[in-house]
Short mmCIF file of C-alpha atoms and ligand atoms in Angstrom, two decimals:
data_model
loop_
_atom_site.label_atom_id
_atom_site.label_comp_id
_atom_site.label_asym_id
_atom_site.label_seq_id
_atom_site.Cartn_x
_atom_site.Cartn_y
_atom_site.Cartn_z
CA MET A 158 -54.32 -17.12 24.86
CA PRO A 159 -56.04 -14.41 22.76
CA VAL A 160 -59.44 -13.29 23.96
CA VAL A 161 -62.38 -11.23 22.63
CA ARG A 162 -65.28 -9.57 24.28
CA CYS A 163 -68.75 -10.49 23.18
CA PRO A 164 -70.29 -7.24 21.79
CA ASP A 165 -73.64 -8.33 23.07
CA CYS A 166 -73.14 -9.42 26.65
CA ASP A 167 -69.57 -8.33 27.29
CA ALA A 168 -68.35 -11.77 28.25
CA VAL A 169 -64.66 -12.46 27.68
CA ILE A 170 -64.18 -15.47 25.46
CA GLU A 171 -60.88 -17.33 24.89
CA LEU A 172 -60.10 -18.09 21.37
CA PRO A 173 -59.21 -21.70 20.60
CA PRO A 174 -55.68 -22.24 19.22
CA GLY A 175 -55.57 -21.99 15.44
CA THR A 176 -58.35 -19.36 15.30
CA ARG A 177 -57.95 -17.24 12.23
CA SER A 178 -59.35 -13.86 11.22
CA GLY A 179 -62.88 -14.34 9.91
CA ASP A 180 -63.56 -17.48 11.99
CA LEU A 181 -66.82 -17.88 13.94
CA VAL A 182 -66.84 -18.62 17.62
CA GLU A 183 -69.81 -19.19 20.00
CA CYS A 184 -70.53 -17.00 23.02
CA PRO A 185 -71.50 -19.19 25.94
CA ASN A 186 -74.17 -16.70 27.02
CA CYS A 187 -75.81 -15.71 23.85
CA ALA A 188 -78.16 -17.72 21.58
CA GLY A 189 -79.20 -16.61 18.15
CA HIS A 190 -75.79 -15.41 17.03
CA ALA A 191 -72.20 -16.38 16.75
CA LEU A 192 -69.24 -14.08 16.82
CA ARG A 193 -67.13 -13.36 13.82
CA VAL A 194 -63.66 -12.62 15.05
CA ARG A 195 -60.94 -10.59 13.34
CA GLU A 196 -57.39 -9.79 14.20
CA ASP A 197 -56.54 -6.11 13.90
CA ALA A 198 -52.97 -5.08 14.65
CA GLY A 199 -52.47 -7.85 17.22
CA ARG A 200 -55.75 -7.38 18.91
CA TRP A 201 -58.74 -9.53 18.35
CA VAL A 202 -62.18 -8.00 17.94
CA ALA A 203 -65.58 -9.73 17.63
CA THR A 204 -68.67 -8.65 15.71
CA LEU A 205 -72.07 -10.30 15.80
CA ALA A 206 -72.75 -12.90 13.23
CA HIS A 207 -76.45 -13.34 13.33
CA GLN A 208 -77.91 -16.78 12.83
CA VAL A 209 -81.32 -18.05 11.88
CA SER A 210 -82.73 -21.61 11.91
CA CYS A 211 -84.22 -22.90 8.73
CA PRO A 212 -88.06 -23.13 9.17
CA ASN A 213 -87.99 -26.40 7.43
CA CYS A 214 -85.01 -28.42 8.76
CA ASP A 215 -83.96 -26.36 11.78
CA LYS A 216 -80.44 -26.11 10.49
CA LEU A 217 -78.62 -23.04 11.81
CA LEU A 218 -77.68 -20.65 8.99
CA THR A 219 -75.04 -18.01 9.66
CA LEU A 220 -75.92 -14.73 7.95
CA PRO A 221 -73.41 -12.57 6.08
CA GLU A 222 -72.18 -9.45 7.72
CA ASP A 223 -74.32 -7.22 5.59
CA ALA A 224 -77.54 -9.16 6.02
CA LYS A 225 -80.66 -7.06 6.51
CA PRO A 226 -84.40 -7.62 6.87
CA GLY A 227 -85.97 -8.48 3.55
CA ASP A 228 -82.94 -10.36 2.33
CA THR A 229 -83.47 -13.97 1.45
CA VAL A 230 -81.54 -17.04 2.56
CA GLU A 231 -81.68 -20.42 0.93
CA CYS A 232 -81.88 -23.87 2.52
CA CYS A 233 -83.59 -27.12 1.61
CA GLY A 234 -83.83 -25.85 -1.96
CA ARG A 235 -86.17 -23.02 -0.92
CA SER A 236 -85.83 -19.26 -0.19
CA TYR A 237 -86.83 -17.64 3.04
CA ARG A 238 -87.26 -14.04 3.82
CA LEU A 239 -85.33 -12.54 6.79
CA THR A 240 -87.22 -10.54 9.39
CA PHE A 241 -85.67 -8.71 12.31
CA GLU A 242 -87.64 -8.44 15.59
CA TYR A 243 -86.58 -8.04 19.22
CA GLY A 244 -82.90 -7.91 18.33
CA ALA A 245 -82.78 -11.16 16.36
CA PHE A 246 -83.18 -12.30 12.81
CA ALA A 247 -85.70 -14.98 11.80
CA ALA A 248 -86.43 -16.61 8.64
CA GLU A 249 -89.94 -17.10 7.28
CA GLU A 250 -91.32 -18.81 4.19
CA ALA A 251 -91.15 -16.35 1.31
ZN1 ZN B 428 -72.42 -12.92 24.52
ZN1 ZN B 429 -83.25 -26.24 5.67
#
């Protein structure tokens, strides 16, 4: 069973069968982000995939790898501005 280490808390996470490069998996210990996994020469590595909840509907939105504060995300037909505080992204009404 391939495993990755969570870059945030260092937990070892088993990848479910059928996991492919670029898939998202959850760390059981960490809220506020998922892990984007990638196979590299037979080894699996994980990077943080930050998530924010929509201020309007609470849906969890996964941010692209290059997301940064000030970017906008869209949900519910509106745009929200990303902020980054205390190690986590949040979305607020633009
Ligand atoms: Zn973790
Ligand atoms: Zn929404």
